[in-house]
Tab-separated table of C-alpha atoms and ligand atoms in Angstrom:
chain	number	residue	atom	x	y	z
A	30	UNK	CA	146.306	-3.453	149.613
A	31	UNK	CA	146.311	0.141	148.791
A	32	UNK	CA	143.932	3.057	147.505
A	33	UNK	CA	144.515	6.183	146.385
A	34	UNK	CA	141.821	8.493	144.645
A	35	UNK	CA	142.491	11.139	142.100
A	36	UNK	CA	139.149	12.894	140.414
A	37	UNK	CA	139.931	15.392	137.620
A	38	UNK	CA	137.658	17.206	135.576
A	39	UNK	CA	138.266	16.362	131.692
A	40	UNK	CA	137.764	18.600	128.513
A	41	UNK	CA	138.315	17.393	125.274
A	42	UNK	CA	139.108	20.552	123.909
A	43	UNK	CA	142.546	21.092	125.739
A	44	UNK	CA	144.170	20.461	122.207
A	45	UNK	CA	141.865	22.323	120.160
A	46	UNK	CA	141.538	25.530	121.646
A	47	UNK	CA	143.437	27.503	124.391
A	48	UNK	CA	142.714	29.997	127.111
A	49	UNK	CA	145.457	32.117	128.541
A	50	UNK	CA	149.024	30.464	128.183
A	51	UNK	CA	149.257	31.470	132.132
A	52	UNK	CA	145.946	29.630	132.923
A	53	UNK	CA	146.370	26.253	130.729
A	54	UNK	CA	150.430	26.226	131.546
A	55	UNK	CA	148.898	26.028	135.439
A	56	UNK	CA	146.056	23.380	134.773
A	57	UNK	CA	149.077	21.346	132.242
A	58	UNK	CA	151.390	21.618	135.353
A	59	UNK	CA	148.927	20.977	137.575
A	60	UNK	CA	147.989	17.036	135.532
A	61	UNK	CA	151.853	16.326	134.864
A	62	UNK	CA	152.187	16.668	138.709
A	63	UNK	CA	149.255	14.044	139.345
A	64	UNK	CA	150.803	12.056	136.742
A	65	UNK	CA	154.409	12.283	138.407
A	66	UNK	CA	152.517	10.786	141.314
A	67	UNK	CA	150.249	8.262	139.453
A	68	UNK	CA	153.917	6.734	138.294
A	69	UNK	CA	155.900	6.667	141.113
A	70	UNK	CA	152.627	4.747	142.782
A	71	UNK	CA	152.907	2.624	140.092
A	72	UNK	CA	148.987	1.439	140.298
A	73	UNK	CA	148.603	-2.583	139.509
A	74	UNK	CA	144.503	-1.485	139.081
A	75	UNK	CA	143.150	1.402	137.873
A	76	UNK	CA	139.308	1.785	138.451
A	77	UNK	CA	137.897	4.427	136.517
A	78	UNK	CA	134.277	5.861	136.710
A	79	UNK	CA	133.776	7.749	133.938
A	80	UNK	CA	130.848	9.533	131.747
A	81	UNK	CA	130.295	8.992	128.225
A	82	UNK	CA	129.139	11.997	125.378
A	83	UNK	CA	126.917	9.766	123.067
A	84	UNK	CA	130.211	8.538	121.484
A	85	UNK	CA	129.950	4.954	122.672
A	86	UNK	CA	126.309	4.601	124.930
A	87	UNK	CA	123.554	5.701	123.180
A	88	UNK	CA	119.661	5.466	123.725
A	89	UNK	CA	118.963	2.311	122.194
A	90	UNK	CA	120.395	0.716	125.198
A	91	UNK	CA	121.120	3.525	128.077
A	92	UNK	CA	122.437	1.488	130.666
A	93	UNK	CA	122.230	3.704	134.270
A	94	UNK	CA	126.421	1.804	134.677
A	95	UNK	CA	128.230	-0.272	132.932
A	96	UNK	CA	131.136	-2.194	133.449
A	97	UNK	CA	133.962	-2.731	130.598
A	98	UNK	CA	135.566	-6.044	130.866
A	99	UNK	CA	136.949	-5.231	127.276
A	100	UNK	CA	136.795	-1.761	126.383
A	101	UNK	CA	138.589	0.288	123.247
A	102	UNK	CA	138.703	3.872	122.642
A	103	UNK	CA	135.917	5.832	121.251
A	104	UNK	CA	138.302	7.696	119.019
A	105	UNK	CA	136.680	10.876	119.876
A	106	UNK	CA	138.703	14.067	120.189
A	107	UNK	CA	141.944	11.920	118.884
A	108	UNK	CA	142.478	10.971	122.253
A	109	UNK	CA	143.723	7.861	122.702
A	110	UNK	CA	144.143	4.880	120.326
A	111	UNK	CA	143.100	0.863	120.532
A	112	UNK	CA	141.932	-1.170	123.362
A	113	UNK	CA	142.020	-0.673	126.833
A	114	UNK	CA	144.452	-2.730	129.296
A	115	UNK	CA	141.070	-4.070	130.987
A	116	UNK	CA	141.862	-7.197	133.489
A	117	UNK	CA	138.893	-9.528	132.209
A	118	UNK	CA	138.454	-11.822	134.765
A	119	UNK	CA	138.985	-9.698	137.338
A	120	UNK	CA	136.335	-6.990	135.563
A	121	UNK	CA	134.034	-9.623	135.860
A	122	UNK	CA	134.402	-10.842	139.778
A	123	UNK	CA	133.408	-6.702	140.336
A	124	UNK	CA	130.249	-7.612	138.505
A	125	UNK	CA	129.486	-10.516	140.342
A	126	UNK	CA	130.041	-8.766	144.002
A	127	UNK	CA	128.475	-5.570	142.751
A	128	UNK	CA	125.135	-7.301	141.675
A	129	UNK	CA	125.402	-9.411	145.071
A	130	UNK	CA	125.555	-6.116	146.623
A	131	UNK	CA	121.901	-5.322	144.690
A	132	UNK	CA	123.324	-2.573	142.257
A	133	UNK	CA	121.981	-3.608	139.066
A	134	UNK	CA	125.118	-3.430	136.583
A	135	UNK	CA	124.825	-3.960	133.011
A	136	UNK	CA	128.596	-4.996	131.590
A	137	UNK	CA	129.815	-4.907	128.204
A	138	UNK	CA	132.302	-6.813	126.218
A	139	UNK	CA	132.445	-4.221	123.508
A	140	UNK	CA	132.579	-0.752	125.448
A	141	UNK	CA	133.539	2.224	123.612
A	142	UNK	CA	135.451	4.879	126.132
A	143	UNK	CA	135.246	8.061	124.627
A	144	UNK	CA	136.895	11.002	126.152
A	145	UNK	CA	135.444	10.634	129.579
A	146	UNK	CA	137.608	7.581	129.981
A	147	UNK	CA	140.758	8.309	127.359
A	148	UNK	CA	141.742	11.972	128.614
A	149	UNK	CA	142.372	11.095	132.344
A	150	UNK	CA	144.571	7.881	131.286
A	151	UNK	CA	146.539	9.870	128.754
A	152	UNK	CA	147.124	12.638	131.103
A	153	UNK	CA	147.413	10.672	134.376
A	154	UNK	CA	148.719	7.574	133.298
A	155	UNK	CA	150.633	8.216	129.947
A	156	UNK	CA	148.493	6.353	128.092
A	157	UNK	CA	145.522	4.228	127.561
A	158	UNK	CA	146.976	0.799	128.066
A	159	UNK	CA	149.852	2.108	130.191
A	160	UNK	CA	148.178	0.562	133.866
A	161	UNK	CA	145.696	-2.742	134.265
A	162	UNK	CA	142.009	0.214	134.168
A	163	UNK	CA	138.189	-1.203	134.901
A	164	UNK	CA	136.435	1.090	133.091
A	165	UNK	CA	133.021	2.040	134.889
A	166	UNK	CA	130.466	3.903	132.876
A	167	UNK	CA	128.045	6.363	135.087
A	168	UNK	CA	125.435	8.099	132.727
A	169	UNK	CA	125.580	11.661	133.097
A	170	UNK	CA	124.868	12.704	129.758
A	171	UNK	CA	121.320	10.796	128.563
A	172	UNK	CA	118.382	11.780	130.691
A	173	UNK	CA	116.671	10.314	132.934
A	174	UNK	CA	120.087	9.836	134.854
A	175	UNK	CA	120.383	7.374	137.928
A	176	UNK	CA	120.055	9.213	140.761
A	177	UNK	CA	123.140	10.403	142.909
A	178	UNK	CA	122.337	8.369	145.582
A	179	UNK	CA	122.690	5.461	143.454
A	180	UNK	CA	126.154	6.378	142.267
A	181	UNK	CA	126.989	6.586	146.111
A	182	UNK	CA	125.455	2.683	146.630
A	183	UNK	CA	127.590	1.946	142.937
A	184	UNK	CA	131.257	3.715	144.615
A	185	UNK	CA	130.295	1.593	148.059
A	186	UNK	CA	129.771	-1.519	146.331
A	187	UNK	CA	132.836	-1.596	144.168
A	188	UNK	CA	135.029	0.197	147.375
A	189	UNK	CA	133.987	-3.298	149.597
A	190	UNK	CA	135.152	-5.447	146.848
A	191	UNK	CA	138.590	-3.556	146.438
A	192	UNK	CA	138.995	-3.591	150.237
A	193	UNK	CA	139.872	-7.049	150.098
A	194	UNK	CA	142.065	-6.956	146.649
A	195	UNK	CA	146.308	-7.416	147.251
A	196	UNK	CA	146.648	-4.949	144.398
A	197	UNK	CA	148.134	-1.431	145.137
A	198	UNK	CA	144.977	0.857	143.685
A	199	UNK	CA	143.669	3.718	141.989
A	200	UNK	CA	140.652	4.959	142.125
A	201	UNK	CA	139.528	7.794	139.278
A	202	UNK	CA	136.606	10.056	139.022
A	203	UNK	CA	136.677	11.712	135.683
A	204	UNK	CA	134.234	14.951	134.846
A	205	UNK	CA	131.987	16.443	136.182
A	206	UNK	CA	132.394	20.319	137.836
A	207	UNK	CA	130.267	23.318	136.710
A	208	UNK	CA	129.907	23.098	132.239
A	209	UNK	CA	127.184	23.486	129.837
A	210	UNK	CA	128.699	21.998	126.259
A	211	UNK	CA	126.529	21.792	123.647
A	212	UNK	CA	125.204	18.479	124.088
A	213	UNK	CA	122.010	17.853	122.201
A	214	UNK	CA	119.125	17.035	124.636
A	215	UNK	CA	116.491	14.190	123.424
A	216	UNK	CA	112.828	15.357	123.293
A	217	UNK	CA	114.130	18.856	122.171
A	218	UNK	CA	116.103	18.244	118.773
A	219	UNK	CA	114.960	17.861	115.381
A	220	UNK	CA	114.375	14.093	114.496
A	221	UNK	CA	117.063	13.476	112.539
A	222	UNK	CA	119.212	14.750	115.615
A	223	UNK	CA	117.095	12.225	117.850
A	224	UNK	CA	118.212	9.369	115.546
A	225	UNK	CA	122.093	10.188	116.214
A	226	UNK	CA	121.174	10.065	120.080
A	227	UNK	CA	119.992	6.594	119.631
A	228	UNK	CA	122.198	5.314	117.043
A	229	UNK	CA	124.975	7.169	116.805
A	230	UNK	CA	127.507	4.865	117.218
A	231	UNK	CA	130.981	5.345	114.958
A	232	UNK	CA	130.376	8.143	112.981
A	233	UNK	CA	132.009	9.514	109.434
A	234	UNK	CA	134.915	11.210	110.029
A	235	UNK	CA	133.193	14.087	108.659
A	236	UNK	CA	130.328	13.860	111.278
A	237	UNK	CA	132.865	13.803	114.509
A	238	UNK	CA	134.917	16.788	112.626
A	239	UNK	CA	131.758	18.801	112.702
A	240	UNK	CA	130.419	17.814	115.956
A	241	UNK	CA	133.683	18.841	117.142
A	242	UNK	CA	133.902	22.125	115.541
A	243	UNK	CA	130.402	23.060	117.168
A	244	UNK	CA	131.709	22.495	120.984
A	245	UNK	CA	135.083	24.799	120.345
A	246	UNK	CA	132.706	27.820	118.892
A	247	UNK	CA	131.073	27.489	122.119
A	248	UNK	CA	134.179	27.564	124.028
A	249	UNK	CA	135.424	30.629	121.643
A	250	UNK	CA	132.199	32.045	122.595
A	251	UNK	CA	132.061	31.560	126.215
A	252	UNK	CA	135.870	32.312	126.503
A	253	UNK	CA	134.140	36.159	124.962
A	254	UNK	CA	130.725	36.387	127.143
A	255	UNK	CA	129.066	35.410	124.111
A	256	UNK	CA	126.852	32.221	123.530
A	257	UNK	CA	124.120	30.048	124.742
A	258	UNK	CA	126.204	28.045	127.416
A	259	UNK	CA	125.381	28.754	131.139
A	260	UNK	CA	128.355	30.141	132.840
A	261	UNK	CA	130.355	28.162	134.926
A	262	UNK	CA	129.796	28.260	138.518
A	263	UNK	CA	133.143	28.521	140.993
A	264	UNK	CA	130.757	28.541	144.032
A	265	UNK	CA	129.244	25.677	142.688
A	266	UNK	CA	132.365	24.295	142.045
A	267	UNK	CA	134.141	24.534	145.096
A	268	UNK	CA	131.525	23.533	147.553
A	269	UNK	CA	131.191	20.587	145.603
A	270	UNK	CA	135.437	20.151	146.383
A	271	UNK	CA	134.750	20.893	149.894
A	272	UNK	CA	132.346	18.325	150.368
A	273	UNK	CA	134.373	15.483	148.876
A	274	UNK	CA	137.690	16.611	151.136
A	275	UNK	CA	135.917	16.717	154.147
A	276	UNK	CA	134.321	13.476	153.738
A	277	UNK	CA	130.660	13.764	154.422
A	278	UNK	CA	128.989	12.483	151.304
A	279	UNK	CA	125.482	12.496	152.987
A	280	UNK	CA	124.513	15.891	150.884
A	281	UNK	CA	124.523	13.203	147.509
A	282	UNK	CA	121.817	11.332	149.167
A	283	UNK	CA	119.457	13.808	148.317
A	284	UNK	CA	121.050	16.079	145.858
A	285	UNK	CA	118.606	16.364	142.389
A	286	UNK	CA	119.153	16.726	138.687
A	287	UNK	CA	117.581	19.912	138.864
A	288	UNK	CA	120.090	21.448	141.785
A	289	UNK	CA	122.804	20.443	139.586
A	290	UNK	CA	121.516	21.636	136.563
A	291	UNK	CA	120.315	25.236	137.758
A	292	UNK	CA	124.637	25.542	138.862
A	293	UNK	CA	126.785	22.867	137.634
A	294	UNK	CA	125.065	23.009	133.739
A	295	UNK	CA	124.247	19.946	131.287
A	296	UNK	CA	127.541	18.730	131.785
A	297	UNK	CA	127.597	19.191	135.843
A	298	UNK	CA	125.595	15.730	135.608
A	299	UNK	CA	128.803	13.524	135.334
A	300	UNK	CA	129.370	14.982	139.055
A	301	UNK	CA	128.176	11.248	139.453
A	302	UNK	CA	131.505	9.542	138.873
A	303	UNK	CA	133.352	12.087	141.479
A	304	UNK	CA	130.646	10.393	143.796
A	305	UNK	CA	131.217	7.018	143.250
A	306	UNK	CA	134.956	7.452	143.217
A	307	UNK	CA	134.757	9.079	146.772
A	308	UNK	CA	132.640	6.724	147.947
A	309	UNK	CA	134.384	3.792	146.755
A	310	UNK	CA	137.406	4.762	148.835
A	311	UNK	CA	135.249	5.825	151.323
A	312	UNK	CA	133.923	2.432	151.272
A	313	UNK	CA	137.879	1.089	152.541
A	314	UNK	CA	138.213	3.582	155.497
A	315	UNK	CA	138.629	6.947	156.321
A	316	UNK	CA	140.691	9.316	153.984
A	317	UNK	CA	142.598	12.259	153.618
A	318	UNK	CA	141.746	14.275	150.666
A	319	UNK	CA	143.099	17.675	149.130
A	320	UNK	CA	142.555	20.233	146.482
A	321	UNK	CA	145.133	19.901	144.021
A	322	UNK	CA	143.821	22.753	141.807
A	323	UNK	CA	140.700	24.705	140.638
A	324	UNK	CA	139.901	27.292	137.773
A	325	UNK	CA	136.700	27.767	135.670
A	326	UNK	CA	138.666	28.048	132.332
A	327	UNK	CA	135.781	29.080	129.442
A	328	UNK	CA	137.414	28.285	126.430
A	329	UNK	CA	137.810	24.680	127.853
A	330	UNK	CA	134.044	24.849	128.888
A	331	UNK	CA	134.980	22.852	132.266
A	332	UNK	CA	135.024	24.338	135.834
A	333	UNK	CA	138.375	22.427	135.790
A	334	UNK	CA	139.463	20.779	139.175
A	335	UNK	CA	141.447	18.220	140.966
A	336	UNK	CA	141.266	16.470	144.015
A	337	UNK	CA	143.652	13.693	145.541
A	338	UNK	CA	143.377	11.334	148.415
A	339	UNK	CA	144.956	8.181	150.196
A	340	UNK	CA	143.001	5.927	152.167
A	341	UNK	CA	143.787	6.081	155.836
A	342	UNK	CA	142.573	2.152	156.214
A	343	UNK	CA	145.748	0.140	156.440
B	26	LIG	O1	132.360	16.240	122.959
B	26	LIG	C1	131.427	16.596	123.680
B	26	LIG	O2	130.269	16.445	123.366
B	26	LIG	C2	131.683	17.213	125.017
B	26	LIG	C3	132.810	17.851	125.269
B	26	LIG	C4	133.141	18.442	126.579
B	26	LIG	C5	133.574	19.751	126.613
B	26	LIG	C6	133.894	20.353	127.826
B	26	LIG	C7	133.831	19.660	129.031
B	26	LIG	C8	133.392	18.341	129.008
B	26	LIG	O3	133.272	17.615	130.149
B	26	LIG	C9	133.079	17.730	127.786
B	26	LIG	O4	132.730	16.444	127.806
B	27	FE2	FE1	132.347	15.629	129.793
């Protein structure tokens, strides 16, 4: 057995709009060298936890997690194509030991991975299908959201089941650092807006196209000063990457949806699936973790980061 860890921020917009050619050649450079990495490790199991955007969980059924043991791409963003390479049976023994571990896990035979899930395995792995990937869904976008403390108890549980696996591992947090998109916000938005938050599953063409349009104005706008989104926060940012390399994950016992909202932003929620990725290695032994890269890029709206690690257990 062996784990390795890899959290990355994700933006969907990488394709659609474009900050300095310095800063995105860095942040491309910076991904192509993870995924140099990813394919000399040549993983036999990816496990991803990943957020979704209201492209494929949606409030008529808002699980807290949720386990794909067959998953297919949102189709959001263009990013990605089909279904997932998701090992069924084995999806389903991490159910089984994480709800004998007392995490409550809903699991899904029909999960749609939107970005959350698609951009890291394009850019890390080549492709969607390209490595044997449990998808792990960690709500960060619909409030109420589990608290982080539970996303630490999710990472642990699925860690002590990989402990024991033969497989040589990855581990993938996907998200997450200081950004405020434009996501509508139930309880705020005009009803017919409400009714895409519960039901919005597989929209027109036209619909996505529009959708899509709104989040790059906001990243045109932040990229000028301009525009309703919060800043993003670097302090925020890299105290968060500090706390996952040095390994004391204690602070997420107690850290609040309101903490991250006043500095990470709407979007700072899917901090969760860093969490449960560290922990989940965590969960197999020590480890040794670096920062591979940070920069707040604003026309990407994403305090944009990565962080590696190999487990020290043998
Ligand atoms: O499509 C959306 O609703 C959100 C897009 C987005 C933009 C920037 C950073 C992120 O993490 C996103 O999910
Ligand atoms: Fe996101």
């Amino acid at each position: 057995m062996s784990i390795k860890l890899i959290c990355v921020s994700h933006s969907p917009m990488m394709d659609f709009i474009h900050p300095a050619p310095e800063v995105e050649a860095a942040a491309r450079g910076a991904f192509a060298e993870l995924a140099q990495e990813v394919a000399a490790y040549d993983p036999e199991l990816i496990v991803l936890f990943a957020p979704d955007h209201f492209n494929g969980f949606f409030y008529d059924l808002m699980p807290p997690f949720c386990i794909g043991l067959r998953a297919k791409c949102a189709g959001d963003w263009d990013i990605g194509e089909g279904p997932l390479n998701v090992p069924e049976a084995l999806a389903l023994d991490l159910v089984k030991a994480v709800q004998a571990e007392d995490v409550d896990i809903a699991y899904s035979y029909r999960m749609q991975a939107d970005h959350g899930f698609t951009q890291p395995l394009e850019l890390l792995a080549g492709s969607v299908a390209r490595y044997p990937t449990i998808p792990i869904f960690i709500n960060g976008a619909a409030k109420p959201f589990p608290p982080c403390r539970r996303a630490l108890k999710l990472g642990e549980a699925v860690g002590r089941f990989l402990a024991g696996r033969p497989e040589r591992i990855l581990v993938v947090g996907s998200g997450g650092l200081s950004h405020d998109p434009p996501t509508p916000q139930f309880g705020s938005v005009p009803p017919e807006v409400e009714e895409f938050l519960i039901a919005g599953r597989n929209p027109s063409p036209e619909a996505r196209r529009a959708r899509q349009e709104r989040v790059v104005e906001n990243g045109r706008l932040l990229a000028r000063g301009q525009g309703s989104s919060q800043p993003l926060d670097p302090d925020w940012d890299l105290g968060l990457i500090n706390t996952f390399v040095t390994g004391d994950l204690t602070r997420f016992q107690t850290m609040t949806d309101e903490e991250i909202r006043a500095q990470g932003g709407r979007g700072g929620q899917e901090i969760r699936a860093w969490i449960a990725a560290f922990a989940c290695l965590k969960a197999a032994g020590t480890y040794q973790a670096r920062t591979r890269y940070y920069h707040p890029i604003d026309a990407w709206i994403a305090g944009m980061g990565m962080v590696s690690a190999d487990s020290l257990a043998s």
